[in-house]
mmCIF file of C-alpha atoms in Angstrom:
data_model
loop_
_atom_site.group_PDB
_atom_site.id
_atom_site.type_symbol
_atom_site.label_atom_id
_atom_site.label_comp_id
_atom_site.label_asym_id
_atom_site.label_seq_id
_atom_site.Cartn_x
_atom_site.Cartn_y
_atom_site.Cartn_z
ATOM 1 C CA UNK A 18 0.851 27.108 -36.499
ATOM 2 C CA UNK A 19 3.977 25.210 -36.172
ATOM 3 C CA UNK A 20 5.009 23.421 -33.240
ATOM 4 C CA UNK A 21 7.747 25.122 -30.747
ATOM 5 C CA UNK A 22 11.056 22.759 -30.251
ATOM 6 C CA UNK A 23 11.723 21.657 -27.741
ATOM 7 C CA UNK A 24 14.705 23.588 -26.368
ATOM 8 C CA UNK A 25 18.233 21.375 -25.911
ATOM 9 C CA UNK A 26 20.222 21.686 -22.641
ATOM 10 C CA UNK A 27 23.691 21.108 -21.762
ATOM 11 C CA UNK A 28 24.160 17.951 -20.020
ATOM 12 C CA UNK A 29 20.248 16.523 -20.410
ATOM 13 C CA UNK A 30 18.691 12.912 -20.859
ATOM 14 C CA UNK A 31 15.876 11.728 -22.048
ATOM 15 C CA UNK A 32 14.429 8.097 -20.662
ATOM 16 C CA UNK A 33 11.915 6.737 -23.170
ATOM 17 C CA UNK A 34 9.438 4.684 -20.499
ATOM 18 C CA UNK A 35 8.821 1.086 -21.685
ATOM 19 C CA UNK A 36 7.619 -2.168 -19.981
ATOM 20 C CA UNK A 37 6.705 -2.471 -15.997
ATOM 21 C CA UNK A 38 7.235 1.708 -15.966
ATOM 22 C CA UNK A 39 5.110 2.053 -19.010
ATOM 23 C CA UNK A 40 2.324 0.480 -17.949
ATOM 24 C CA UNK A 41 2.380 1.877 -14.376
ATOM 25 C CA UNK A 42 2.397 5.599 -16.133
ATOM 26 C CA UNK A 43 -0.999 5.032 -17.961
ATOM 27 C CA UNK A 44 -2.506 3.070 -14.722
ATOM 28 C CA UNK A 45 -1.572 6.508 -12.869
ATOM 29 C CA UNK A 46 -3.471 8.396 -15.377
ATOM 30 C CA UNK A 47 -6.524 6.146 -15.439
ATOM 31 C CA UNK A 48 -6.267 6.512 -11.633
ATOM 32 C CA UNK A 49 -7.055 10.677 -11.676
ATOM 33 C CA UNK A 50 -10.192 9.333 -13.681
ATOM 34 C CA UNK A 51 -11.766 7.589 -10.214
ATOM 35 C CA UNK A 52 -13.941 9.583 -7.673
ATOM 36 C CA UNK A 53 -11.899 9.121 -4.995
ATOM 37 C CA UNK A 54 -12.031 9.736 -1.044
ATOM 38 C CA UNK A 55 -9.430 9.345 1.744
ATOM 39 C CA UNK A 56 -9.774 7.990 5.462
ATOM 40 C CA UNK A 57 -6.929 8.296 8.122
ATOM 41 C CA UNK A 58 -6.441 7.059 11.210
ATOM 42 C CA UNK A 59 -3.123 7.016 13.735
ATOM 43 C CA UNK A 60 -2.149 3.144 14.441
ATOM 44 C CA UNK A 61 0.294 2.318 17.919
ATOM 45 C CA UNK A 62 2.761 0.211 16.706
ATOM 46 C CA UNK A 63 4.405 -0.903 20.174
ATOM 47 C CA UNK A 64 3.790 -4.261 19.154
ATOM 48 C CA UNK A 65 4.781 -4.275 15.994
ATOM 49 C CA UNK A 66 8.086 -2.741 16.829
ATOM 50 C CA UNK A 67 8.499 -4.912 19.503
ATOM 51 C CA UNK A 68 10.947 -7.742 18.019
ATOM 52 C CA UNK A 69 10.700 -9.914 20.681
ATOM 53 C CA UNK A 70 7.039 -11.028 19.800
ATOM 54 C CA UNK A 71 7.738 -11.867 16.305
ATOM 55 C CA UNK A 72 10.035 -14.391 14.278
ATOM 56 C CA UNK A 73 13.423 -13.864 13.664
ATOM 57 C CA UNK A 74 14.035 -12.323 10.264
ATOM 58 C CA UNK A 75 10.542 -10.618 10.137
ATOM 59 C CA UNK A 76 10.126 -6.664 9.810
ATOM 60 C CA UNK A 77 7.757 -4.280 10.759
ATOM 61 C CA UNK A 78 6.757 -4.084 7.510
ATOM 62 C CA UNK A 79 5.929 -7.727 7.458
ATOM 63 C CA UNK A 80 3.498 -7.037 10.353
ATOM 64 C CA UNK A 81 1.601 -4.279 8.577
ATOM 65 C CA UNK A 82 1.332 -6.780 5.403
ATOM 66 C CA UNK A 83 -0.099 -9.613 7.621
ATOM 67 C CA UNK A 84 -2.835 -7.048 9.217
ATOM 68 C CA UNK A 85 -3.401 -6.336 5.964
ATOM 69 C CA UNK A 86 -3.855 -9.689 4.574
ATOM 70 C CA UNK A 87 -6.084 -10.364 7.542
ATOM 71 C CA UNK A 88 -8.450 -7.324 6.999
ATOM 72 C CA UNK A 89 -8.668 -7.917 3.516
ATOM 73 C CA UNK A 90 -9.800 -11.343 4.229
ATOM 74 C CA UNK A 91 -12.577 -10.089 6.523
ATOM 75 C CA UNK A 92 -13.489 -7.765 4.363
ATOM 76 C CA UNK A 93 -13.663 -8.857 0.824
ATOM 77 C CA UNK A 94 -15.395 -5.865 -0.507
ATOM 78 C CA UNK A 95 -11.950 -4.362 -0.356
ATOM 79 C CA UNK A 96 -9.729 -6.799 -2.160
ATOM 80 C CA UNK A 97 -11.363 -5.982 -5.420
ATOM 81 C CA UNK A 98 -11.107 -4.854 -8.563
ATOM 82 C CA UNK A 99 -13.351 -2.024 -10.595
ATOM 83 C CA UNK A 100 -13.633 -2.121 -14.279
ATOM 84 C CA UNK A 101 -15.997 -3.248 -17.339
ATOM 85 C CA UNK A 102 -17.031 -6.726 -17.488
ATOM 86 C CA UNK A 103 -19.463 -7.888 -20.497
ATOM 87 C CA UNK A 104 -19.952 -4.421 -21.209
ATOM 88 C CA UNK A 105 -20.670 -3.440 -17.859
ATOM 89 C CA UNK A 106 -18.967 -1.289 -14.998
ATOM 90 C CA UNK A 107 -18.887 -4.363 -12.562
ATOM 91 C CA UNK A 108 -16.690 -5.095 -9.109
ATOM 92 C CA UNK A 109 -14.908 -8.066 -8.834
ATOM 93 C CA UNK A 110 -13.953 -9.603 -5.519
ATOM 94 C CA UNK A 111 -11.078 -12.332 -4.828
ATOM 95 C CA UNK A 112 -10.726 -14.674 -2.273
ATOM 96 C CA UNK A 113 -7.137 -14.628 -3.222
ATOM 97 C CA UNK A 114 -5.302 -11.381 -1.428
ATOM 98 C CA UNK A 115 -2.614 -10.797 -3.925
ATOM 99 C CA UNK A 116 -0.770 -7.932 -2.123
ATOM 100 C CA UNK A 117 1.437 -5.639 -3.872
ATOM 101 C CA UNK A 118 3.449 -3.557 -1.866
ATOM 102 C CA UNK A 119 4.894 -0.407 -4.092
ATOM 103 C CA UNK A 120 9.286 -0.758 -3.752
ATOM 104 C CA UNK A 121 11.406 2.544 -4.848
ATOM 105 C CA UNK A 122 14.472 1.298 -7.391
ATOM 106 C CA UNK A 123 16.881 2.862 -9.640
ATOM 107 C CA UNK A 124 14.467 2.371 -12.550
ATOM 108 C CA UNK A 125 11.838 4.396 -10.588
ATOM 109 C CA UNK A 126 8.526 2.853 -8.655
ATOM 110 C CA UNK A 127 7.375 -0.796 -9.357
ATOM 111 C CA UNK A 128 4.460 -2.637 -7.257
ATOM 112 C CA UNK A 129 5.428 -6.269 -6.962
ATOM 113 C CA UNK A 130 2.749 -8.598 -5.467
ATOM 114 C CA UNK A 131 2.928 -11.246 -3.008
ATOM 115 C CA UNK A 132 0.697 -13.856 -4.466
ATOM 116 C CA UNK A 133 -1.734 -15.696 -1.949
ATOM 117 C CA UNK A 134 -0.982 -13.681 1.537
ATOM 118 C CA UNK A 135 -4.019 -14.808 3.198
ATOM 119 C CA UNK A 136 -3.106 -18.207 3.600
ATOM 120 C CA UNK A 137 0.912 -17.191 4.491
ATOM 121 C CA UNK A 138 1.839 -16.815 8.008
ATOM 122 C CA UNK A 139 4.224 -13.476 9.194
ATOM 123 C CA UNK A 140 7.410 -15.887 8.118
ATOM 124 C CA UNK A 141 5.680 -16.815 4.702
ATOM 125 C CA UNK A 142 4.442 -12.832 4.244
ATOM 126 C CA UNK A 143 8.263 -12.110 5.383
ATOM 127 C CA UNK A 144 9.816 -14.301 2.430
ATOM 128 C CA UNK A 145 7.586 -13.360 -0.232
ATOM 129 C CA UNK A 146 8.450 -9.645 0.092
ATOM 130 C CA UNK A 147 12.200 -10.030 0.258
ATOM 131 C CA UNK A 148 11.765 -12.265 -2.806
ATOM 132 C CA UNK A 149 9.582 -9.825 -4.522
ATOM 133 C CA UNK A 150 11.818 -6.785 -3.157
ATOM 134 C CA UNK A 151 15.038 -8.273 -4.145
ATOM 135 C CA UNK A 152 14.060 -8.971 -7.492
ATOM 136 C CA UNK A 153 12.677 -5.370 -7.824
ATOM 137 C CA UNK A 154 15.889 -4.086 -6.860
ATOM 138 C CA UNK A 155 17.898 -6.102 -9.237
ATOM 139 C CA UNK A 156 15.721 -5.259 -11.953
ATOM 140 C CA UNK A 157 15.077 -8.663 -12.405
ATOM 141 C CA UNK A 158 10.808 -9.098 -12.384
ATOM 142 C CA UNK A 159 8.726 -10.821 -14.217
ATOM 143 C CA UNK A 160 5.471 -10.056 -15.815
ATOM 144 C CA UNK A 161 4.425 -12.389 -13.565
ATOM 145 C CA UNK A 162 5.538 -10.311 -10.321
ATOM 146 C CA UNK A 163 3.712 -7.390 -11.168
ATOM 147 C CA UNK A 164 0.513 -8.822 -12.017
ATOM 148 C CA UNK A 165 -2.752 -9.823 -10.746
ATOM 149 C CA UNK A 166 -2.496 -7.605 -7.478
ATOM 150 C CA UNK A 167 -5.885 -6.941 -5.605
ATOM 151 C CA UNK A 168 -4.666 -4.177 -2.891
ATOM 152 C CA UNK A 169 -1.799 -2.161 -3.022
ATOM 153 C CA UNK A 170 0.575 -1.130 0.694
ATOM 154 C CA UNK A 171 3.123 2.090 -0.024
ATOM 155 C CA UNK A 172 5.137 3.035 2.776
ATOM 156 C CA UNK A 173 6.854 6.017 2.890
ATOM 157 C CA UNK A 174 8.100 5.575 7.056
ATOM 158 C CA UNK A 175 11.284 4.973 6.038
ATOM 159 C CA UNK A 176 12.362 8.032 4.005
ATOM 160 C CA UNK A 177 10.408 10.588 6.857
ATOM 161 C CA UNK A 178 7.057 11.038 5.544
ATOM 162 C CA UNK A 179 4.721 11.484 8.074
ATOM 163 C CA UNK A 180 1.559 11.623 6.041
ATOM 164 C CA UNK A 181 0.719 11.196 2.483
ATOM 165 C CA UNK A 182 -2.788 10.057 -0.129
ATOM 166 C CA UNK A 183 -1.699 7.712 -2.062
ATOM 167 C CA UNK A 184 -2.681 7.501 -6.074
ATOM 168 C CA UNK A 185 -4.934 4.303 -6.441
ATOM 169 C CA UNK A 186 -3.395 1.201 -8.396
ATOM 170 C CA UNK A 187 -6.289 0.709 -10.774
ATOM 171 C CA UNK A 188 -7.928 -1.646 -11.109
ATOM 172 C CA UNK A 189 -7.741 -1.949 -7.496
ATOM 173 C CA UNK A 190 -10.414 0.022 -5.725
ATOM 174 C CA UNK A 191 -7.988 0.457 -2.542
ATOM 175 C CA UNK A 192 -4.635 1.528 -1.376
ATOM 176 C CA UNK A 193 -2.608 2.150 2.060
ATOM 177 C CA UNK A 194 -0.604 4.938 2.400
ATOM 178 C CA UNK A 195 1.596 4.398 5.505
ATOM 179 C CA UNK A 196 3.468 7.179 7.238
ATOM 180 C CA UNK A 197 6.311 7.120 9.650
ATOM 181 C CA UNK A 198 6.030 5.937 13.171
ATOM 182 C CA UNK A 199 7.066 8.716 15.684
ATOM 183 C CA UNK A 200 6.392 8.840 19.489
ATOM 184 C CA UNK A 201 2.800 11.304 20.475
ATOM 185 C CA UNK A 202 1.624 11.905 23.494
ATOM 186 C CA UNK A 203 -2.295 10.314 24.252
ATOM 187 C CA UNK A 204 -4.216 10.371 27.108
ATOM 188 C CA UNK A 205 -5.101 6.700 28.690
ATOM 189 C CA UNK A 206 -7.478 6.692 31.419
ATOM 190 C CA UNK A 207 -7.136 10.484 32.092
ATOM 191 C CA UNK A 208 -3.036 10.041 32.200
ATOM 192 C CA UNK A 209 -1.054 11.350 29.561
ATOM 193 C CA UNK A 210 1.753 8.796 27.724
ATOM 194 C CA UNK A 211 3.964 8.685 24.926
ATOM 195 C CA UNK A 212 3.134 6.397 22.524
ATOM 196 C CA UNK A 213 5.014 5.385 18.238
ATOM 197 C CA UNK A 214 2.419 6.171 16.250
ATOM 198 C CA UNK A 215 2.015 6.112 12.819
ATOM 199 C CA UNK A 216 -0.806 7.610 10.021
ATOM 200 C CA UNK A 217 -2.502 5.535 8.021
ATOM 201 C CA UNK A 218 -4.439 6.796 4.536
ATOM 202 C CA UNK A 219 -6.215 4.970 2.737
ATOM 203 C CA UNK A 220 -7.852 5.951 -0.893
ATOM 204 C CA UNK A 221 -10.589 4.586 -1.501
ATOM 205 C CA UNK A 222 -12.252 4.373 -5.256
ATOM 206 C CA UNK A 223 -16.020 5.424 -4.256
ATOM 207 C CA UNK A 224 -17.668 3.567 -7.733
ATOM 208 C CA UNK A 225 -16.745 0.526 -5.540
ATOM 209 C CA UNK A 226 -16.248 1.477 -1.681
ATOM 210 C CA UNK A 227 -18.855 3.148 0.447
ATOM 211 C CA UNK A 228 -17.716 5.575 3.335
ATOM 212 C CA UNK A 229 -18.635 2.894 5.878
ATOM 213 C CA UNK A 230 -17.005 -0.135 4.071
ATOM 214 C CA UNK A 231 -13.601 1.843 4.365
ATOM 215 C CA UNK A 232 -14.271 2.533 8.028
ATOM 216 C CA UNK A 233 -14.538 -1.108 8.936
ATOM 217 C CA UNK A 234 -11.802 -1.845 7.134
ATOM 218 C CA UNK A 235 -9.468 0.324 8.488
ATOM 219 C CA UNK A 236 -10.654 -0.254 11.627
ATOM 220 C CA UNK A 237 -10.428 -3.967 11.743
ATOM 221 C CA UNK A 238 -6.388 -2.962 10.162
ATOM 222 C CA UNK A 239 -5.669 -0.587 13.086
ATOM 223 C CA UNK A 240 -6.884 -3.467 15.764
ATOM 224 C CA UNK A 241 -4.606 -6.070 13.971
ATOM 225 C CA UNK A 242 -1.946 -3.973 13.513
ATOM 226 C CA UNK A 243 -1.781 -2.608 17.016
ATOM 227 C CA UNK A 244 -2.043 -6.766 18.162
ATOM 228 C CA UNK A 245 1.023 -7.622 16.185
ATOM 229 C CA UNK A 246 -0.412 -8.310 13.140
ATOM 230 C CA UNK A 247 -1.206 -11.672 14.294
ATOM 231 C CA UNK A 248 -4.918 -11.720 15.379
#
């Protein structure tokens, strides 16, 4: 049999991918390979909208990379990598929480990393991701700033998503899906209130990650989130 052409349209282009965008489109696939399970839970962000209780300069998304950083920390098991090691399927664990947080550019998706965010306060989180944004934006990384990430933040808020699973950045046996922050009404102490509130998802890869481990984790991520970010 011979192979059908493919047929030519009026007016189409064809993008070979190379580089940063290469190598993210075989992670992706490797990714569907992973057993993979999802846990979500609904964070209040009145704090971390609240731009009085947090340096000038600083975001909201800042905030939800400093809980992160701080939960990742407490819970090493999470900042990790899966993959073969001396012939072995091994995890790997970092003390280092190299964060990558996934940006949206002309080029398509990259996931620059902030290098060392545990030991960065929400000012030193804040700079590293405008550095690592702006540079994504210009089309101007490095090798370098894609690199050696050990959990992955996307946050789809901003363009209206309310809820979404994320596709794991292997070898990273986490990500954070973040949805948008709109205002529910809960119950406190039998009284009903309005409150921003926004879905987190997390994917967890299950070779490395029990049910539990994710649980604590996100749980420890809501509480610091919900504080500011800062505790």
């Amino acid at each position: 049999m011979t192979a059908q052409a493919t047929e030519v349209l009026e007016g189409q282009q064809t993008t070979k991918l190379k580089g940063i965008r290469r190598t993210a489109a075989k992670r992706m696939v490797a990714a569907w390979e992973a057993p993979v399970f999802h846990l979500g839970v609904s964070a209040d962000m009145t704090a971390a909208l609240d731009g009085s209780r947090r340096p000038k300069g600083t975001t909201v998304t800042d905030v939800l990379l400093a809980a992160c950083a701080g939960a990742l920390k407490a819970h090493p098991g999470m900042n990790a990598h899966f993959g073969v090691v001396d012939g072995a399927e091994a995890v790997t664990t970092f003390d280092a929480v190299n964060l990558g947080l996934a940006v949206a550019t002309d080029a398509g998706l990259v996931v620059p990393v902030i290098h060392g965010a545990q030991d960065l306060d929400l000012e030193g989180i804040a700079a590293g991701r405008r550095g690592v944004v702006g540079k994504a934006r210009e089309g101007k990384l490095a090798m370098a700033d894609v690199t050696g990430g050990t959990f992955t933040v996307s946050n789809l808020g901003m363009l209206g998503i309310d809820r979404f699973d994320a596709i794991l950045n292997v070898p990273q046996v986490a990500i954070l899906a973040v949805g948008s922050t709109s205002h529910r009404q809960v119950w406190n102490d039998g009284d009903p209130q309005w409150r921003p509130l926004a879905d987190l998802t997390l994917t967890c890869d299950h070779r490395a990650i029990d049910g539990a481990t994710g649980a604590q984790f996100l749980s420890d991520l809501k509480r610091r989130l919900e504080a500011g970010g800062v505790s």
